[in-house]
CSV table of C-alpha atoms in Angstrom, one decimal:
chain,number,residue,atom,x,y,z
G,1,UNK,CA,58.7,-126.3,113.3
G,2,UNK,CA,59.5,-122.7,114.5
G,3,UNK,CA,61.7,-122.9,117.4
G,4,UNK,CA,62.1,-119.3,117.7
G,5,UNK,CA,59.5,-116.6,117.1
G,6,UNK,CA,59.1,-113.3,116.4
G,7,UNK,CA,55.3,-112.8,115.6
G,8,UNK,CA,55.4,-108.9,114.9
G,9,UNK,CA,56.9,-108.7,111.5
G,10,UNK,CA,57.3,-105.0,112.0
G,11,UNK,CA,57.2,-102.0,114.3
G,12,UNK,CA,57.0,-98.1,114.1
G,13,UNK,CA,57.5,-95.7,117.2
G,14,UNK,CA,58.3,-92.2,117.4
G,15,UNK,CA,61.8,-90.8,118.4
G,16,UNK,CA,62.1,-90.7,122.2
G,17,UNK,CA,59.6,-93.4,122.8
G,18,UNK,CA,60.1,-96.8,124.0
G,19,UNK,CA,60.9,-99.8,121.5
G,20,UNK,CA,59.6,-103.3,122.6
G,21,UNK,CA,60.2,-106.2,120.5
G,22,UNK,CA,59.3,-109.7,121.3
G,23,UNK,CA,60.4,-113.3,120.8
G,24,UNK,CA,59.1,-116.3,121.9
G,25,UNK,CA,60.8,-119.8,121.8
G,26,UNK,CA,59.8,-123.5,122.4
G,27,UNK,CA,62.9,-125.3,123.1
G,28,UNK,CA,63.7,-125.8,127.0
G,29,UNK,CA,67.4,-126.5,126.3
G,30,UNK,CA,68.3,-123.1,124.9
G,31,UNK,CA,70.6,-121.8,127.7
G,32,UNK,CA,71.6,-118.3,125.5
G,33,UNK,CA,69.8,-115.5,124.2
G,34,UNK,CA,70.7,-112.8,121.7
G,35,UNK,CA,69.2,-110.3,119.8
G,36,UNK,CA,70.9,-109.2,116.6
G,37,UNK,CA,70.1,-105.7,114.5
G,38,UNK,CA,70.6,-106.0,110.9
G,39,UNK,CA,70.8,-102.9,108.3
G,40,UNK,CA,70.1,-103.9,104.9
G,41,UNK,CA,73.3,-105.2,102.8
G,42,UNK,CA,75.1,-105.9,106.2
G,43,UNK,CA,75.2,-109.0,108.2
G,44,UNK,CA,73.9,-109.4,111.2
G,45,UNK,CA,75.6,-107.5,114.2
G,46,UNK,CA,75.3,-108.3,117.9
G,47,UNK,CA,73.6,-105.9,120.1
G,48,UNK,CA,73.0,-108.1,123.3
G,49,UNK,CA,72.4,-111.2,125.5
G,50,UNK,CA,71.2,-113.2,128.2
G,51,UNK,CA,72.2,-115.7,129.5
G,52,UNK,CA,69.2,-118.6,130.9
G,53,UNK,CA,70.0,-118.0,134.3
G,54,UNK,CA,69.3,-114.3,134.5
G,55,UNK,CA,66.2,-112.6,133.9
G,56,UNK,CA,67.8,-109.3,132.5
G,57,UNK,CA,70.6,-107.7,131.3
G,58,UNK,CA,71.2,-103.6,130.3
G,59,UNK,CA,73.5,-102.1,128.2
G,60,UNK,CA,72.8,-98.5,128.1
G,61,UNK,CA,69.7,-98.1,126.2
G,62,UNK,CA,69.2,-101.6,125.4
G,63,UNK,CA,67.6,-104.1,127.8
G,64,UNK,CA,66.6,-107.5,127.7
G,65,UNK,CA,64.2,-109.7,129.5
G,66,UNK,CA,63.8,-112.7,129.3
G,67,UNK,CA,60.5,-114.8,131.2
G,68,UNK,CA,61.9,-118.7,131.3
G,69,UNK,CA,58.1,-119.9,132.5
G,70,UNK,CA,56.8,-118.0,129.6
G,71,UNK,CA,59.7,-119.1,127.1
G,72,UNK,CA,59.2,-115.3,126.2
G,73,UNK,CA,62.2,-112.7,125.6
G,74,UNK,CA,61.8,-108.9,124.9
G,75,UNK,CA,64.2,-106.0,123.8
G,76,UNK,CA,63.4,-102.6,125.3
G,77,UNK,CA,65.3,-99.9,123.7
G,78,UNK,CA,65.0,-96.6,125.2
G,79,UNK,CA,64.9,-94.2,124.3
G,80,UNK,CA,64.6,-94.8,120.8
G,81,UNK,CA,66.4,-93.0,117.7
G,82,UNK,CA,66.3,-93.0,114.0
G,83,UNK,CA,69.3,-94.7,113.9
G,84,UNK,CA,67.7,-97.9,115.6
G,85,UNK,CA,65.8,-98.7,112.2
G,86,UNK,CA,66.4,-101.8,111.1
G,87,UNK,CA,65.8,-105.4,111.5
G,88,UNK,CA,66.1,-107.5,114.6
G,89,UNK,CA,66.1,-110.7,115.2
G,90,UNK,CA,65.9,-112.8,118.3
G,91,UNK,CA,68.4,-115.9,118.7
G,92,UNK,CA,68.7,-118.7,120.6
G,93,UNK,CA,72.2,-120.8,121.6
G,94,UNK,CA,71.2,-124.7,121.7
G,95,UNK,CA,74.4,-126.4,122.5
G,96,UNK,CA,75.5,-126.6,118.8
G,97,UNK,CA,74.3,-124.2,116.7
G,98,UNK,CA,71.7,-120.3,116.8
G,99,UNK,CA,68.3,-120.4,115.9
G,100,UNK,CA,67.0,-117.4,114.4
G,101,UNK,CA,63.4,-115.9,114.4
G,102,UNK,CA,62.3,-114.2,110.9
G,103,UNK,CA,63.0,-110.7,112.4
G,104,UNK,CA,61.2,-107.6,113.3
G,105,UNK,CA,61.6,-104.9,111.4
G,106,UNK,CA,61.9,-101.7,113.5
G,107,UNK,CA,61.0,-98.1,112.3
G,108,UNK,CA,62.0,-95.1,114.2
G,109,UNK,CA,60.0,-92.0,113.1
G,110,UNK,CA,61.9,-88.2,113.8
E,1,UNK,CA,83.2,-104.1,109.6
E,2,UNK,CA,83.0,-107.6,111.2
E,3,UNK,CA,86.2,-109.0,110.3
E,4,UNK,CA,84.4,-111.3,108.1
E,5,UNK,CA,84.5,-111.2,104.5
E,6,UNK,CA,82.3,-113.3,102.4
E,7,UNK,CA,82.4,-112.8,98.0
E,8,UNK,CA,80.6,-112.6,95.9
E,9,UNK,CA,78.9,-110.2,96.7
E,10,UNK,CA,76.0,-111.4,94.6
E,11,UNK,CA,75.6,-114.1,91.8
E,12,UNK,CA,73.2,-114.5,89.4
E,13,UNK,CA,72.9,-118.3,88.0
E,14,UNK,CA,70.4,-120.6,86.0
E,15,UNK,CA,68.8,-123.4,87.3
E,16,UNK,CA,70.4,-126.0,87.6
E,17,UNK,CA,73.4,-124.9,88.0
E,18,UNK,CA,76.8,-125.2,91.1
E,19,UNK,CA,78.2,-122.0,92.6
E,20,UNK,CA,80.8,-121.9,95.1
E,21,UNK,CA,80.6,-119.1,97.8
E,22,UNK,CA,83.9,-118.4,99.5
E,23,UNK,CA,84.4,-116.9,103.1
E,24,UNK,CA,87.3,-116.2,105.0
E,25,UNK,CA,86.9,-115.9,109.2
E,26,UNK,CA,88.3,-113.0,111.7
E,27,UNK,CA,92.1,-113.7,112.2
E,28,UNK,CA,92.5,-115.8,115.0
E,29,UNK,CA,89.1,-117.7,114.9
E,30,UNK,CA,88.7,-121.7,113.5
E,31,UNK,CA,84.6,-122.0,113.8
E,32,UNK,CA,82.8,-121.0,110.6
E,33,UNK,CA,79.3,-121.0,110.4
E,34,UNK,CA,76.9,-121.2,107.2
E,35,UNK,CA,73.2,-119.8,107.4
E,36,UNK,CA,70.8,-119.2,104.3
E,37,UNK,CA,68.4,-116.4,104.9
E,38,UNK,CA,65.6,-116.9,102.7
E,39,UNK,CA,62.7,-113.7,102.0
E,40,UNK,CA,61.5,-112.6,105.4
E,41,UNK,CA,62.4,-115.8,107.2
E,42,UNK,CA,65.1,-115.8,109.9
E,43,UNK,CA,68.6,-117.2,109.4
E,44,UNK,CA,68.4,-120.8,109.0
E,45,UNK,CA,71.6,-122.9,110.3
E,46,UNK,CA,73.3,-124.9,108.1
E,47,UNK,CA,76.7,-126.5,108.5
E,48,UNK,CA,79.6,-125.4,111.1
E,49,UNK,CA,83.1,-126.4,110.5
E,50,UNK,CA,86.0,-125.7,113.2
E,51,UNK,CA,89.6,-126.0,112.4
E,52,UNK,CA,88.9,-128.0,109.2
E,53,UNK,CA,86.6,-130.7,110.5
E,54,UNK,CA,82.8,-130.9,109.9
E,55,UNK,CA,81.3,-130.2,113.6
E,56,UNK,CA,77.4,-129.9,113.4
E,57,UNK,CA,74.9,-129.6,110.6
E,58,UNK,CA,71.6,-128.1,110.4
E,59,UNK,CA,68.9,-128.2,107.5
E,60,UNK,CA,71.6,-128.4,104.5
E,61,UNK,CA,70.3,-129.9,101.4
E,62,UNK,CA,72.3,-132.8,100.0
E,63,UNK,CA,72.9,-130.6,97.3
E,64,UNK,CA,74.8,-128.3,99.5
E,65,UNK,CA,78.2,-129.6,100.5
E,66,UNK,CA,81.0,-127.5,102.8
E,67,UNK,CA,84.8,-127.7,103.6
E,68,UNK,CA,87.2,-125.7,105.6
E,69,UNK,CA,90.6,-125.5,104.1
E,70,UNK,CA,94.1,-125.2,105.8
E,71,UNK,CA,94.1,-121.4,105.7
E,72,UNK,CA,90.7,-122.0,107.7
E,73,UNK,CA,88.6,-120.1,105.2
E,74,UNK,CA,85.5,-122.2,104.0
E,75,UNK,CA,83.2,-122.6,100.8
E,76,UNK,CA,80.1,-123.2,100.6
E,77,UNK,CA,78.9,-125.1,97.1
E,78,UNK,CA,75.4,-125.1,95.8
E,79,UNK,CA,74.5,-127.8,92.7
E,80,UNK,CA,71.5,-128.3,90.9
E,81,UNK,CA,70.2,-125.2,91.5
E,82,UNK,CA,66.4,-124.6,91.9
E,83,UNK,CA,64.5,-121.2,92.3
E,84,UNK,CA,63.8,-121.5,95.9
E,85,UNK,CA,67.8,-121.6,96.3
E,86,UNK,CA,67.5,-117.7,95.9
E,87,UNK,CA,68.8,-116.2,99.1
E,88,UNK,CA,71.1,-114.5,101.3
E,89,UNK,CA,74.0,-116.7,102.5
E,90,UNK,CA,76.2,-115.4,105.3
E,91,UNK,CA,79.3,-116.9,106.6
E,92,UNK,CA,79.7,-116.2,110.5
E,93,UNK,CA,83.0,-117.0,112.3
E,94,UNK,CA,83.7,-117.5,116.3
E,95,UNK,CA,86.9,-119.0,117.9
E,96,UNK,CA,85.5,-121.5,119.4
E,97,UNK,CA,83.2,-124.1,118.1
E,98,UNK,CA,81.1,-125.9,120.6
E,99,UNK,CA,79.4,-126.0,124.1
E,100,UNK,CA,78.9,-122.6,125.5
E,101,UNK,CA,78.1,-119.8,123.4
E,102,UNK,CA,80.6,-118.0,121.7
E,103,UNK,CA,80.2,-114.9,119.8
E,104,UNK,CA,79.8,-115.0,115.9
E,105,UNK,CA,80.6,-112.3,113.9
E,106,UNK,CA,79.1,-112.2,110.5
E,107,UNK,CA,79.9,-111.5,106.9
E,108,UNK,CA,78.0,-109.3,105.0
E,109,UNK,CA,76.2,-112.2,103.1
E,110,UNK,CA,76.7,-113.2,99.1
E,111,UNK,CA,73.1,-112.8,97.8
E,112,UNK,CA,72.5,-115.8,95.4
E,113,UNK,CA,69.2,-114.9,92.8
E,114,UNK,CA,68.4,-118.4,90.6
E,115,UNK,CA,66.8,-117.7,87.7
């Protein structure tokens, strides 16, 4: 049972352009969001969050939405570079421990 | 660099088979956090210690067992290996360990190939 997901297993823009990735989640009692960016042979670094009670949050190029009716959250990054490639994955904060979706796999073209 | 360090860095076994996978947390936090990332799938939870003491589990085999030592830094030991064990393990560390989130910081993973 897939608590968190991330249907697009990958996605390629061009430099400049907007990224949108999105996540969808079934549990009502996640009260934290966060979307992680992952290079290969690295762990998973934190890129940025929302809390349940908000609807967005921005840090510089990076924005997140997040839809509670909709159990639906989305990373906007704009605009986008090369240096953006790499997996992300959406995750959600249940009380005890992060639930990951499988990751979407972001390609910037120059 | 996370803060984080997790070895080996990879480990090749047989079936069958017990490994131990070591990782030692950011100075100054006591939560430690094991998740197996298996080929294209998301991280999958499995066991949290904080400050020595077991405090939530996820889908960990019985196979799999944990522990947190004094020094706070944690292994993680796989027996009776099987081919599906093959994956990326990373260690993640916060300070605290329960109630609202706190931010984990990861390791750069031990990759585990069963053969």
């Amino acid at each position: 049972d897939q608590q968190v997901k991330q249907n697009s297993p990958s996605l390629s823009v061009q430099e400049g352009r907007i990224s949108i990735l999105n996540c969808d989640y079934t549990n009502s009692m996640f009260d934290y969001f966060l979307w992680y960016k992952k290079y290969p042979a690295e762990g998973p670094t934190f890129l940025i969050s929302i809390s349940s009670i908000k609807d967005k949050n921005e840090d510089g190029r990076f924005t997140v939405f997040l839809n509670k009716s909709a159990k639906h959250l989305s990373l906007h990054i704009v605009p986008s570079q090369p240096g953006d490639s790499a997996v992300y994955f959406c995750a959600a904060w249940g009380r005890r421990a992060l639930t990951f979706g499988s990751g979407t796999r972001l390609q910037v073209q120059p | 660099d996370s803060g984080v360090t997790q070895t080996p860095k990879h480990l090749i076994t047989a079936t069958g088979q017990r490994v131990t996978l070591r990782c030692s947390p950011r100075s100054g936090d006591l939560s430690v956090y094991w998740y197996q990332q298996s080929l294209d799938q998301g991280l999958q939870f499995l066991i949290q210690y904080y400050n020595g003491e077991e405090r939530a589990k996820g889908n960990i085999l019985e196979r799999f067992s944990a522990q947190q030592f004094p020094d706070l830094h944690s292994e993680l030991n796989l027996s009776s290996l099987e081919l599906g064990d093959s994956a990326l393990y990373f260690c993640a560390s916060s300070v605290q360990g329960s109630g609202s989130y706190n931010e984990q910081f990861f390791g750069p993973g031990t990759r585990l190939t069963v053969l």
